[in-house]
PDB file of C-alpha atoms in Angstrom:
ATOM      1  CA  MET A   1      -0.392  11.024 -11.057  1.00 44.00           C
ATOM      2  CA  THR A   2      -2.814  10.725  -9.357  1.00 47.00           C
ATOM      3  CA  ASP A   3      -4.034   6.987  -8.295  1.00 55.00           C
ATOM      4  CA  PRO A   4      -6.740   6.489 -10.319  1.00 54.00           C
ATOM      5  CA  PHE A   5      -8.785   4.261  -7.687  1.00 54.00           C
ATOM      6  CA  ASP A   6      -9.343   6.681  -5.533  1.00 56.00           C
ATOM      7  CA  THR A   7     -12.036   5.172  -4.262  1.00 53.00           C
ATOM      8  CA  PRO A   8     -13.306   3.683  -0.925  1.00 53.00           C
ATOM      9  CA  PRO A   9     -11.205  -0.184  -0.249  1.00 57.00           C
ATOM     10  CA  SER A  10     -11.837  -3.509  -1.162  1.00 55.00           C
ATOM     11  CA  PRO A  11     -10.671  -6.646   0.174  1.00 74.00           C
ATOM     12  CA  ALA A  12     -10.053  -7.466  -2.922  1.00 83.00           C
ATOM     13  CA  PRO A  13      -6.621  -5.731  -4.333  1.00 91.00           C
ATOM     14  CA  PRO A  14      -8.199  -3.398  -7.858  1.00 94.00           C
ATOM     15  CA  LEU A  15      -8.283  -5.137 -11.351  1.00 97.00           C
ATOM     16  CA  VAL A  16      -5.834  -3.344 -14.046  1.00 97.00           C
ATOM     17  CA  ILE A  17      -6.897  -4.824 -17.143  1.00 98.00           C
ATOM     18  CA  VAL A  18      -4.230  -3.858 -19.862  1.00 97.00           C
ATOM     19  CA  ASP A  19      -5.215  -3.943 -23.809  1.00 97.00           C
ATOM     20  CA  GLY A  20      -1.791  -5.827 -25.214  1.00 96.00           C
ATOM     21  CA  ALA A  21      -2.837  -4.912 -28.403  1.00 95.00           C
ATOM     22  CA  ASN A  22      -3.471  -1.418 -28.523  1.00 95.00           C
ATOM     23  CA  VAL A  23      -0.914  -0.240 -25.712  1.00 95.00           C
ATOM     24  CA  VAL A  24       1.944  -2.223 -27.692  1.00 94.00           C
ATOM     25  CA  GLY A  25       1.461  -0.631 -31.122  1.00 92.00           C
ATOM     26  CA  SER A  26       0.859   3.020 -29.709  1.00 92.00           C
ATOM     27  CA  ARG A  27       4.810   3.090 -29.903  1.00 90.00           C
ATOM     28  CA  PRO A  28       6.275   2.743 -33.484  1.00 87.00           C
ATOM     29  CA  ASP A  29       9.461   0.677 -31.671  1.00 88.00           C
ATOM     30  CA  GLY A  30       8.994  -2.552 -34.309  1.00 88.00           C
ATOM     31  CA  TRP A  31       6.462  -4.413 -32.119  1.00 90.00           C
ATOM     32  CA  TRP A  32       4.783  -5.510 -36.325  1.00 88.00           C
ATOM     33  CA  LYS A  33       8.230  -7.447 -36.049  1.00 92.00           C
ATOM     34  CA  ASP A  34       6.969  -9.906 -33.457  1.00 93.00           C
ATOM     35  CA  ARG A  35       4.202  -8.851 -31.878  1.00 94.00           C
ATOM     36  CA  LYS A  36       4.040 -11.893 -29.289  1.00 95.00           C
ATOM     37  CA  GLY A  37       8.206 -10.788 -28.601  1.00 95.00           C
ATOM     38  CA  ALA A  38       6.648  -7.192 -27.926  1.00 95.00           C
ATOM     39  CA  ALA A  39       3.741  -8.356 -25.649  1.00 96.00           C
ATOM     40  CA  GLU A  40       6.886 -10.146 -23.524  1.00 97.00           C
ATOM     41  CA  ARG A  41       8.411  -7.154 -23.152  1.00 96.00           C
ATOM     42  CA  LEU A  42       4.862  -5.675 -21.904  1.00 96.00           C
ATOM     43  CA  ARG A  43       4.085  -8.480 -19.360  1.00 97.00           C
ATOM     44  CA  ASP A  44       7.744  -8.370 -18.760  1.00 96.00           C
ATOM     45  CA  ARG A  45       7.852  -4.455 -17.900  1.00 95.00           C
ATOM     46  CA  LEU A  46       3.778  -4.610 -16.132  1.00 95.00           C
ATOM     47  CA  ALA A  47       5.870  -7.324 -13.266  1.00 95.00           C
ATOM     48  CA  GLY A  48       8.544  -5.645 -13.198  1.00 93.00           C
ATOM     49  CA  GLU A  49       7.106  -1.498 -12.324  1.00 90.00           C
ATOM     50  CA  GLY A  50       3.436  -2.970 -11.829  1.00 88.00           C
ATOM     51  CA  LEU A  51       0.525   0.308 -11.772  1.00 89.00           C
ATOM     52  CA  PRO A  52       3.464   3.339 -11.587  1.00 86.00           C
ATOM     53  CA  GLY A  53       2.470   5.787  -9.339  1.00 83.00           C
ATOM     54  CA  HIS A  54       0.350   3.268  -7.593  1.00 83.00           C
ATOM     55  CA  PRO A  55       1.984   2.717  -3.876  1.00 79.00           C
ATOM     56  CA  GLY A  56      -0.457  -0.675  -3.328  1.00 80.00           C
ATOM     57  CA  PRO A  57      -0.764  -4.119  -4.878  1.00 90.00           C
ATOM     58  CA  VAL A  58      -2.565  -4.142  -7.827  1.00 93.00           C
ATOM     59  CA  GLU A  59      -3.980  -7.054  -9.895  1.00 96.00           C
ATOM     60  CA  ILE A  60      -2.674  -7.237 -13.135  1.00 97.00           C
ATOM     61  CA  VAL A  61      -4.145  -9.216 -16.280  1.00 98.00           C
ATOM     62  CA  LEU A  62      -2.904  -8.391 -19.635  1.00 98.00           C
ATOM     63  CA  VAL A  63      -5.382  -9.405 -22.369  1.00 98.00           C
ATOM     64  CA  VAL A  64      -2.887 -10.717 -25.882  1.00 97.00           C
ATOM     65  CA  GLU A  65      -4.958 -11.671 -29.041  1.00 95.00           C
ATOM     66  CA  GLY A  66      -3.705 -12.756 -32.602  1.00 93.00           C
ATOM     67  CA  ALA A  67      -0.334 -13.457 -33.318  1.00 92.00           C
ATOM     68  CA  ALA A  68       0.439 -12.679 -29.759  1.00 93.00           C
ATOM     69  CA  ARG A  69      -2.000 -15.225 -28.127  1.00 94.00           C
ATOM     70  CA  GLY A  70       0.530 -17.851 -26.083  1.00 92.00           C
ATOM     71  CA  VAL A  71       2.345 -15.722 -24.299  1.00 96.00           C
ATOM     72  CA  ALA A  72       2.430 -16.774 -20.732  1.00 97.00           C
ATOM     73  CA  SER A  73       1.750 -15.370 -17.282  1.00 98.00           C
ATOM     74  CA  VAL A  74       4.127 -14.601 -15.148  1.00 97.00           C
ATOM     75  CA  PRO A  75       4.415 -13.777 -11.343  1.00 96.00           C
ATOM     76  CA  GLY A  76       2.025 -10.018 -11.135  1.00 95.00           C
ATOM     77  CA  VAL A  77       1.059 -10.486 -14.209  1.00 97.00           C
ATOM     78  CA  ARG A  78      -1.484 -12.976 -15.228  1.00 98.00           C
ATOM     79  CA  VAL A  79      -2.033 -13.184 -19.412  1.00 98.00           C
ATOM     80  CA  GLU A  80      -5.037 -14.262 -21.026  1.00 97.00           C
ATOM     81  CA  SER A  81      -5.281 -15.002 -24.428  1.00 96.00           C
ATOM     82  CA  ALA A  82      -8.932 -13.915 -26.007  1.00 96.00           C
ATOM     83  CA  PRO A  83     -10.063 -16.428 -27.828  1.00 93.00           C
ATOM     84  CA  GLY A  84     -12.070 -13.377 -30.382  1.00 92.00           C
ATOM     85  CA  SER A  85     -11.992  -9.856 -29.894  1.00 94.00           C
ATOM     86  CA  GLY A  86      -9.231  -8.821 -27.892  1.00 95.00           C
ATOM     87  CA  ASP A  87     -11.859  -5.714 -26.756  1.00 96.00           C
ATOM     88  CA  ASP A  88     -14.601  -8.453 -25.878  1.00 97.00           C
ATOM     89  CA  HIS A  89     -12.871 -10.187 -23.795  1.00 97.00           C
ATOM     90  CA  VAL A  90     -10.979  -7.013 -21.946  1.00 98.00           C
ATOM     91  CA  VAL A  91     -14.995  -6.094 -21.604  1.00 98.00           C
ATOM     92  CA  GLU A  92     -16.366  -9.167 -20.320  1.00 98.00           C
ATOM     93  CA  LEU A  93     -13.068  -9.009 -17.595  1.00 98.00           C
ATOM     94  CA  ALA A  94     -14.115  -5.904 -16.225  1.00 98.00           C
ATOM     95  CA  ALA A  95     -18.287  -6.543 -16.415  1.00 98.00           C
ATOM     96  CA  ALA A  96     -16.720  -9.868 -14.294  1.00 97.00           C
ATOM     97  CA  SER A  97     -15.662  -8.096 -11.059  1.00 94.00           C
ATOM     98  CA  PRO A  98     -18.647  -5.247 -11.026  1.00 95.00           C
ATOM     99  CA  ASP A  99     -17.721  -5.304  -7.036  1.00 94.00           C
ATOM    100  CA  ARG A 100     -13.581  -3.862  -7.125  1.00 94.00           C
ATOM    101  CA  PRO A 101     -12.416  -0.656  -8.377  1.00 96.00           C
ATOM    102  CA  ARG A 102     -11.287  -1.249 -12.749  1.00 97.00           C
ATOM    103  CA  LEU A 103      -8.815   0.067 -14.813  1.00 97.00           C
ATOM    104  CA  VAL A 104      -8.549  -0.620 -18.151  1.00 98.00           C
ATOM    105  CA  VAL A 105      -5.038   0.808 -19.683  1.00 97.00           C
ATOM    106  CA  THR A 106      -6.069   1.602 -23.831  1.00 97.00           C
ATOM    107  CA  ALA A 107      -6.238   4.472 -26.441  1.00 94.00           C
ATOM    108  CA  ASP A 108      -8.942   3.304 -27.781  1.00 96.00           C
ATOM    109  CA  ARG A 109     -11.761   5.009 -27.757  1.00 96.00           C
ATOM    110  CA  GLU A 110     -15.189   2.424 -27.646  1.00 97.00           C
ATOM    111  CA  LEU A 111     -13.583   0.126 -25.438  1.00 98.00           C
ATOM    112  CA  ARG A 112     -13.190   3.160 -23.489  1.00 98.00           C
ATOM    113  CA  ARG A 113     -16.506   3.806 -23.816  1.00 98.00           C
ATOM    114  CA  ARG A 114     -17.761   0.306 -23.400  1.00 98.00           C
ATOM    115  CA  VAL A 115     -15.983  -0.401 -20.196  1.00 98.00           C
ATOM    116  CA  THR A 116     -16.507   2.652 -18.488  1.00 97.00           C
ATOM    117  CA  GLU A 117     -21.019   2.021 -18.945  1.00 97.00           C
ATOM    118  CA  LEU A 118     -19.637  -0.689 -16.863  1.00 97.00           C
ATOM    119  CA  GLY A 119     -18.102   1.949 -14.354  1.00 97.00           C
ATOM    120  CA  ALA A 120     -14.377   1.076 -15.047  1.00 97.00           C
ATOM    121  CA  ARG A 121     -11.936   3.881 -14.998  1.00 97.00           C
ATOM    122  CA  VAL A 122      -9.833   4.314 -17.983  1.00 97.00           C
ATOM    123  CA  ALA A 123      -5.848   4.944 -18.991  1.00 96.00           C
ATOM    124  CA  GLY A 124      -4.307   5.652 -21.554  1.00 96.00           C
ATOM    125  CA  PRO A 125      -0.594   3.330 -22.064  1.00 95.00           C
ATOM    126  CA  ARG A 126       1.719   6.483 -20.966  1.00 93.00           C
ATOM    127  CA  THR A 127      -0.224   4.752 -17.605  1.00 93.00           C
ATOM    128  CA  VAL A 128       2.186   1.915 -17.888  1.00 92.00           C
ATOM    129  CA  LEU A 129       4.139   2.519 -21.099  1.00 89.00           C
ATOM    130  CA  GLY A 130       5.880   6.157 -18.296  1.00 78.00           C
TER     131      GLY A 130
END
């Protein structure tokens, strides 16, 4: 995998924003039976593996919504419960950090369009799921 942050270094570590609902929903593994549990498993995977293929430190933010709200943060992964639309919250996070490398992990085409307009890079769910 090529480094999604192949950009000049920034004082802050790259920001990885994960669209939790989209990534969890990308695999038909029964996630719909326990949305919060599925989000917790994704959080734990991110905390354990970081961003596969990227050797340096990154800041990972997992955005959850709906029935997955209330998932706690753990060392290595900050979890944010979107107050409304998860997509809108992902865009807000990407817009809030224009001076650092940002990667949004989602397969949602409209969300990808919105964040690339802000200068963020995008990658699909396989980036974090393998």
